[in-house]
XYZ file of C-alpha atoms in Angstrom:
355
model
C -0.215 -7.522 10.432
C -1.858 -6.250 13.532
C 0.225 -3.570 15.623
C 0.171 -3.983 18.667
C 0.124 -0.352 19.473
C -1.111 2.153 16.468
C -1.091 6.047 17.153
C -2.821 7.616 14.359
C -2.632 11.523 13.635
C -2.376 12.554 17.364
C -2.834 15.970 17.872
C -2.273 17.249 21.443
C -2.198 20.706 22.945
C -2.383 22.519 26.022
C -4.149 25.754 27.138
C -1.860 28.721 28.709
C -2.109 32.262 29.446
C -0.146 32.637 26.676
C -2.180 30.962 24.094
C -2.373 27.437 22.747
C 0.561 25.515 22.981
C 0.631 22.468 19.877
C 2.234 20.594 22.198
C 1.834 17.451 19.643
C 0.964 18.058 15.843
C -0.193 15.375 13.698
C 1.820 11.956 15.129
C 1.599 8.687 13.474
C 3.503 5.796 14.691
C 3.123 1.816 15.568
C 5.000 -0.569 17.714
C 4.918 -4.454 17.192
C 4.831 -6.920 19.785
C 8.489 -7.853 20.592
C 9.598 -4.932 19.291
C 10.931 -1.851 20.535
C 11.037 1.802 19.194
C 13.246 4.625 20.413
C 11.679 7.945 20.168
C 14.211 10.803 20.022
C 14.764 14.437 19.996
C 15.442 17.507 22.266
C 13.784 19.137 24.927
C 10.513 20.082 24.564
C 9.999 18.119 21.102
C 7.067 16.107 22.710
C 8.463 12.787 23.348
C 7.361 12.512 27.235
C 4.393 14.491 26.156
C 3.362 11.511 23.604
C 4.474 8.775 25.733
C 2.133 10.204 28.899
C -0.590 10.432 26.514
C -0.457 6.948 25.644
C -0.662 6.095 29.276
C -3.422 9.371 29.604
C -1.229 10.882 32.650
C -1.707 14.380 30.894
C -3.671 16.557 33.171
C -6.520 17.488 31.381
C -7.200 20.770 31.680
C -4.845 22.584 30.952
C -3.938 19.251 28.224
C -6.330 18.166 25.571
C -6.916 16.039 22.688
C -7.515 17.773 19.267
C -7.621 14.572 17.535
C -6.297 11.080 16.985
C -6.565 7.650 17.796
C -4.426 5.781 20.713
C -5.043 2.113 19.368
C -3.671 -0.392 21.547
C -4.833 -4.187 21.009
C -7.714 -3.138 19.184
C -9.156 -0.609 21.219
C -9.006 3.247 21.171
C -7.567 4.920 24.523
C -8.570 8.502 23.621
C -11.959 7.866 24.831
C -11.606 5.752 27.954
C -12.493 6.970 30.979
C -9.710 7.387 34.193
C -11.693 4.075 36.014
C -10.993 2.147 32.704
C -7.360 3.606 32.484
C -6.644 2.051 35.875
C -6.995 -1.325 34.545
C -4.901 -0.705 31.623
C -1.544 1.263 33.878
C 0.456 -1.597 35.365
C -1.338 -4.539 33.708
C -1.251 -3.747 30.168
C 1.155 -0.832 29.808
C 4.198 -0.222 32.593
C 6.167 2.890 32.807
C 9.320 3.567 33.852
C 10.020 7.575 34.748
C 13.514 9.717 34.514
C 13.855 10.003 37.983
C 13.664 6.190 40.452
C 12.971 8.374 43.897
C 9.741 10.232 42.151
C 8.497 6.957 41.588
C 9.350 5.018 44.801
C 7.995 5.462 48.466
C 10.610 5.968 50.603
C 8.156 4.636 53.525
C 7.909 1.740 51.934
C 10.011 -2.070 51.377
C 10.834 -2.204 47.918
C 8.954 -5.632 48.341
C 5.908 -4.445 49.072
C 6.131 -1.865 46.518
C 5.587 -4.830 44.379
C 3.714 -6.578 45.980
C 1.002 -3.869 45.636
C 1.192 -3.802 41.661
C 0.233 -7.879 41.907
C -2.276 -7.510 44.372
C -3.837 -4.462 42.226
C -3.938 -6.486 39.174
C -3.675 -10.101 39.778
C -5.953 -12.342 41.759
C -2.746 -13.593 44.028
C -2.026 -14.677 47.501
C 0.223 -12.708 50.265
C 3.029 -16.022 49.886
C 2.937 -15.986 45.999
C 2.938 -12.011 45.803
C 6.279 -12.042 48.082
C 7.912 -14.802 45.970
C 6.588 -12.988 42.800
C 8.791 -10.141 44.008
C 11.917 -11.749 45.038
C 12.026 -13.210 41.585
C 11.636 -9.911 39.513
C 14.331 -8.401 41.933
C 16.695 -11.035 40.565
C 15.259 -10.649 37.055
C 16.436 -7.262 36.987
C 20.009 -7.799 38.186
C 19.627 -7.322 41.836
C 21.888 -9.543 43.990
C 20.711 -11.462 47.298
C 16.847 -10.293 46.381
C 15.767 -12.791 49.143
C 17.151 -10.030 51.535
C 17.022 -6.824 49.658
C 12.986 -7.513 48.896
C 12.929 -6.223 52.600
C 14.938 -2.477 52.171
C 13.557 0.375 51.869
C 14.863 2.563 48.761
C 17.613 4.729 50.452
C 19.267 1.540 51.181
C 19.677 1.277 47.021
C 21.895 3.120 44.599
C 20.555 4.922 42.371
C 21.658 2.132 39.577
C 19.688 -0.145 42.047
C 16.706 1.732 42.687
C 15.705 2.123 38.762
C 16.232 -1.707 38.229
C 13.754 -1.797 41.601
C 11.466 0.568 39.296
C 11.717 -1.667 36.041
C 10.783 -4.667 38.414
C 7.485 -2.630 39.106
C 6.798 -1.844 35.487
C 7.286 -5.446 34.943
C 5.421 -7.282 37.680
C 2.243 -7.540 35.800
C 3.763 -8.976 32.856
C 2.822 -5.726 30.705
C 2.413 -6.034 26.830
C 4.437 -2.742 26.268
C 6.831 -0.778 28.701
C 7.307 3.033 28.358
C 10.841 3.893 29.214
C 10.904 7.956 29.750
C 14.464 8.592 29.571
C 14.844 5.640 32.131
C 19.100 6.397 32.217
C 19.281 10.375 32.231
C 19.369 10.652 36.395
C 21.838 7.851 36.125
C 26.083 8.320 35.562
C 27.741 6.828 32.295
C 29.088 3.390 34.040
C 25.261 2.359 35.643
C 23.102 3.906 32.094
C 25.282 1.076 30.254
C 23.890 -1.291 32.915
C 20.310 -0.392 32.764
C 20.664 -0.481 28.731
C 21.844 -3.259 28.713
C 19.635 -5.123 30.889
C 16.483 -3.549 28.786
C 18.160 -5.634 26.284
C 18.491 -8.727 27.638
C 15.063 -8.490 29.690
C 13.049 -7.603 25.981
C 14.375 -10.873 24.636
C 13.622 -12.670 27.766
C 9.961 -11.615 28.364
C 9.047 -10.805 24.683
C 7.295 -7.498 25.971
C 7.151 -4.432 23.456
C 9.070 -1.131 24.483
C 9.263 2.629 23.665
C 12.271 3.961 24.002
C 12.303 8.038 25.183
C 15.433 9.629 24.998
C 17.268 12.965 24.219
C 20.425 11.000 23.333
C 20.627 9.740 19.836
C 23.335 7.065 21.138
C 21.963 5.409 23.820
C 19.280 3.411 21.318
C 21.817 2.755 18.871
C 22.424 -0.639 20.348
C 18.672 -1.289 22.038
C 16.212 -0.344 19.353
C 15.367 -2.111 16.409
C 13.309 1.726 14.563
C 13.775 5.095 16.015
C 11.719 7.392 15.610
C 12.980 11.664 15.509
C 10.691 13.815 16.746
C 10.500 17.699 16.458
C 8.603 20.780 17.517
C 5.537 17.946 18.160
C 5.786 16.311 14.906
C 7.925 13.067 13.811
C 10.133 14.175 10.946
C 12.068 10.628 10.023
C 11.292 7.520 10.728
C 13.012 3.981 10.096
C 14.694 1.197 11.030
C 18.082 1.599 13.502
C 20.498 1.027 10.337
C 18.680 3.476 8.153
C 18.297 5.797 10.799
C 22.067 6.027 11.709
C 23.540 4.275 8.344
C 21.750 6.591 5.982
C 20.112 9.850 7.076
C 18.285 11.476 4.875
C 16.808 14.721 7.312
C 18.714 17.594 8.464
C 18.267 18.273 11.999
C 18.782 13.853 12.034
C 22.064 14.958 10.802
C 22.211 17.580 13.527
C 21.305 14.834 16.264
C 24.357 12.491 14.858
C 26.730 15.467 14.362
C 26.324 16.906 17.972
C 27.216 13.781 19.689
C 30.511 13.054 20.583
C 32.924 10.395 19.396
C 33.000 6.731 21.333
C 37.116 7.313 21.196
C 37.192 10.559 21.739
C 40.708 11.821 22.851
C 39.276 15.532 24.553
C 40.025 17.013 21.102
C 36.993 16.932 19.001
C 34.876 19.878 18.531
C 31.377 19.145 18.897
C 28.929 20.827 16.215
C 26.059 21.933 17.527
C 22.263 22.899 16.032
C 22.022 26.728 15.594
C 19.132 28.438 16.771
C 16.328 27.011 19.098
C 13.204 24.882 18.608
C 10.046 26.562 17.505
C 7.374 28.423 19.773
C 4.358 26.064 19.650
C 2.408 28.459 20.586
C 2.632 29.846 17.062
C 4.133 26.837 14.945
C 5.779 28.210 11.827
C 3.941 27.955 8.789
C 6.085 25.728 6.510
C 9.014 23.099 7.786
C 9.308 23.438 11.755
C 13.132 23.258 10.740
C 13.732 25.822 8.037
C 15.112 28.260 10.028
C 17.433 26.454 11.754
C 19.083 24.240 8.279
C 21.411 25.215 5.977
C 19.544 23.542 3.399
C 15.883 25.103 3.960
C 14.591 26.312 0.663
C 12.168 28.699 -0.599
C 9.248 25.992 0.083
C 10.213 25.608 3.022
C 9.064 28.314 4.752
C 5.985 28.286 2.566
C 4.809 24.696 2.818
C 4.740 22.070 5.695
C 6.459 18.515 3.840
C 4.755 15.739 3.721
C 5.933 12.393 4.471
C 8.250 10.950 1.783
C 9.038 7.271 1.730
C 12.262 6.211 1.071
C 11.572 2.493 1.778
C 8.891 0.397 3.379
C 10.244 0.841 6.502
C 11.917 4.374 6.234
C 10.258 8.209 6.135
C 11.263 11.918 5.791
C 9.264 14.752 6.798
C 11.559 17.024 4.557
C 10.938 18.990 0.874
C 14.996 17.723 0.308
C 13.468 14.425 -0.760
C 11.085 15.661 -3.719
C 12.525 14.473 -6.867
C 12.842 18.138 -8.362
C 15.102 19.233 -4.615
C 18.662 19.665 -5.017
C 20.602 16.750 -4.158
C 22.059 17.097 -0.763
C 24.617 15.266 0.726
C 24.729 14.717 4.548
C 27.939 17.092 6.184
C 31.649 14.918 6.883
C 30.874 15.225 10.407
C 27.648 13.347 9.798
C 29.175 10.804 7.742
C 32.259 10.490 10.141
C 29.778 9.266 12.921
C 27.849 7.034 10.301
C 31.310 5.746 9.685
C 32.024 4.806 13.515
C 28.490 3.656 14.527
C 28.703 0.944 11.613
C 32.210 -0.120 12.774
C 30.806 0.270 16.601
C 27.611 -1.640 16.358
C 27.661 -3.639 13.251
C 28.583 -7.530 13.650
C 30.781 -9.293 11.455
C 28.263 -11.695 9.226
C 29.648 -15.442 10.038
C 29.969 -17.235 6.593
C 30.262 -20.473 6.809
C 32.397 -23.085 5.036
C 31.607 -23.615 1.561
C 30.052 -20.190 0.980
């Protein structure tokens, strides 16, 4: 099966005055069409650094790619040129960014905001560009678009203003939509909204989406694989259910311990990852994570895992899953929230009469 987006062994650093930073070491992932992935992990892990080199937003210098393929629909984007890239931003790839005001103009309608992506991309007239917009306003949730197509963005909340930004990702029917932390600027109530309306929009338009996000429970619901990233590399891999219903690497088991409880009652003590990510600037020479697991052994710090399969769909970037490692099981506070998300997020199966 064709992917419709392949990244293959991208390697991505930058140039400082303090040396090299491997900013991204040695990433290989796909996305289907239809499909989307969640890519997760905590700051500085290289999840926005991957996703804007997909798009080729990194400034380059001080950015720069060591190696790797970007294949989307066929053809590399490594080594397309910015003129080329134009064509691609918008019409074949949409982005949606952390922040809604960054990517609006305040002197602008909201309307014409979207307007411009059409005209840009799509041979369109003036009347069919300005209906084109009022219907992607109501797409995305917005009541009486007819009238709000015509506001500028202070007149919007900030709920409203990222749906206004998701309409702009979308008005060139993209193939895949980058969602950089879309919900993080956003309170609890509205990031539910916006979740939710990924959700609904993904089945309606059929358009492929990558997921970035520092919260491990946000995708639980919205992506069908997540992928964990650390210190620039991805270190598991695998469907949503094997990802959160069986965990097989430790600082996964960090991410799911850390986060706290759907009914939590103010009591719960949250565990939290000792230690700090890496300096990429001199990357440690075995496991990225040895010295912040409880489990890192003697290879660890001497060899850098490969990938181990645990099914077709599922990988580890950890020496726990050789056959000669100690058998480890995940902590009870890991299992605890394995425990909940299967009773939060798993459906009852409908059997029907007879069976």
């Amino acid at each position: 099966m064709k992917h419709l987006l392949e990244v293959k062994d991208l390697a991505i650093s930058f140039k400082t005055y303090a040396g090299e930073v491997q900013a991204i070491r040695g990433v290989n992932f796909h996305v289907d069409k239809g499909e989307t992935l969640a890519i997760v992990g905590e700051s500085g892990s290289g999840k926005s650094v991957t996703s804007q080199a997909i798009m080729k937003l990194i400034p380059m210098p001080p950015g720069y790619f060591k190696s790797g393929q970007i294949l989307f629909d066929g053809q590399d984007l490594v080594p397309k040129s910015e003129k080329e890239m134009q064509s691609i931003r918008g019409k074949e790839i949409g982005m949606i960014f952390q922040d809604p005001m960054t990517s609006l103009n305040p002197t602008m309608k909201v309307g014409r905001q979207i307007t411009e992506v059409l005209f840009k991309h799509e041979n369109i007239s003036k009347e069919d560009a300005n209906k084109r917009a009022v219907e992607l306003l109501s797409l995305v949730g917005i009541p009486m678009p007819e009238r709000r197509v015509n506001q500028y963005p202070h007149e919007f909340s900030g709920g409203m203003r990222q749906r206004v930004v998701i309409a702009m990702a979308l008005a060139a029917n993209p193939k895949l939509l980058i969602a950089d932390e879309p919900t993080t600027a956003l309170d609890v109530t509205i990031q539910a909204q916006i979740l939710e309306l990924m959700k609904e929009l993904q089945k309606k338009i059929e358009t492929s989406i990558i997921f970035i996000t520092h919260d491990l429970g946000v995708v639980a619901n919205v992506a069908d694989r997540v992928a964990v990233m650390y210190a620039g590399q991805i270190v598991e891999i695998g469907t949503v259910d094997e990802i959160f219903y069986n965990p097989k690497h430790p600082y996964t088991w960090g991410l799911l311990a850390s986060m706290p409880s759907l009914d939590n009652d103010g009591d719960e003590e949250l565990m939290a990852i000792p230690g700090s990510p890496p300096d990429l600037t001199n990357p440690p020479k075995g496991d990225a994570f040895a010295l912040r697991s409880p489990y890192a052994m003697k290879i660890d710090f001497e060899q850098e895992p490969p990938m181990f399969k645990v099914s077709d769909t599922h990988y580890v970037k950890s020496w726990l899953l050789h056959p000669d490692a100690p058998k480890v099981e995940p902590p009870a506070a890991v299992k605890s929230k394995m425990r909940e998300f299967k009773n939060q997020y798993v459906k009852p199966v409908q059997v029907k009469e007879g069976e």
